[in-house]
Tab-separated table of C-alpha atoms in Angstrom:
chain	number	residue	atom	x	y	z
A	48	MET	CA	138.484	106.177	113.385
A	49	SER	CA	140.574	109.177	112.392
A	50	PHE	CA	142.798	109.184	109.340
A	51	LEU	CA	145.979	108.936	111.416
A	52	GLU	CA	144.582	106.111	113.520
A	53	LYS	CA	143.616	104.246	110.382
A	54	LYS	CA	147.075	104.821	108.912
A	55	SER	CA	148.903	103.535	111.973
A	56	TRP	CA	146.544	100.552	112.196
A	57	GLN	CA	147.298	99.668	108.572
A	58	ASN	CA	151.038	100.000	109.179
A	59	ASN	CA	150.684	97.750	112.207
A	60	GLN	CA	148.871	95.121	110.145
A	61	LYS	CA	151.571	95.283	107.473
A	62	ARG	CA	154.278	94.798	110.094
A	63	ILE	CA	152.455	91.776	111.522
A	64	LEU	CA	152.022	90.267	108.066
A	65	ALA	CA	155.667	90.898	107.223
A	66	SER	CA	156.929	89.170	110.367
A	67	GLU	CA	154.609	86.216	109.750
A	68	GLN	CA	155.946	86.025	106.202
A	69	GLN	CA	159.503	85.947	107.561
A	70	HIS	CA	158.606	83.069	109.876
A	71	LEU	CA	157.167	81.169	106.917
A	72	ASP	CA	160.306	81.782	104.870
A	73	VAL	CA	162.523	80.556	107.712
A	74	PHE	CA	160.297	77.508	108.113
A	75	ARG	CA	160.526	76.754	104.397
A	76	LEU	CA	164.321	77.115	104.441
A	77	ALA	CA	164.573	74.781	107.415
A	78	GLN	CA	162.516	72.179	105.592
A	79	GLN	CA	164.712	72.421	102.497
A	80	LEU	CA	167.824	71.778	104.581
A	81	HIS	CA	166.529	68.428	105.795
């Protein structure tokens, strides 16, 4: 894997993790409201 490919793959992983984290936060907020 080239350096640029590795970099974009890492950025992709970070984006996926970030969106999953947002879903968890929303889920937690929803639970607190009930």
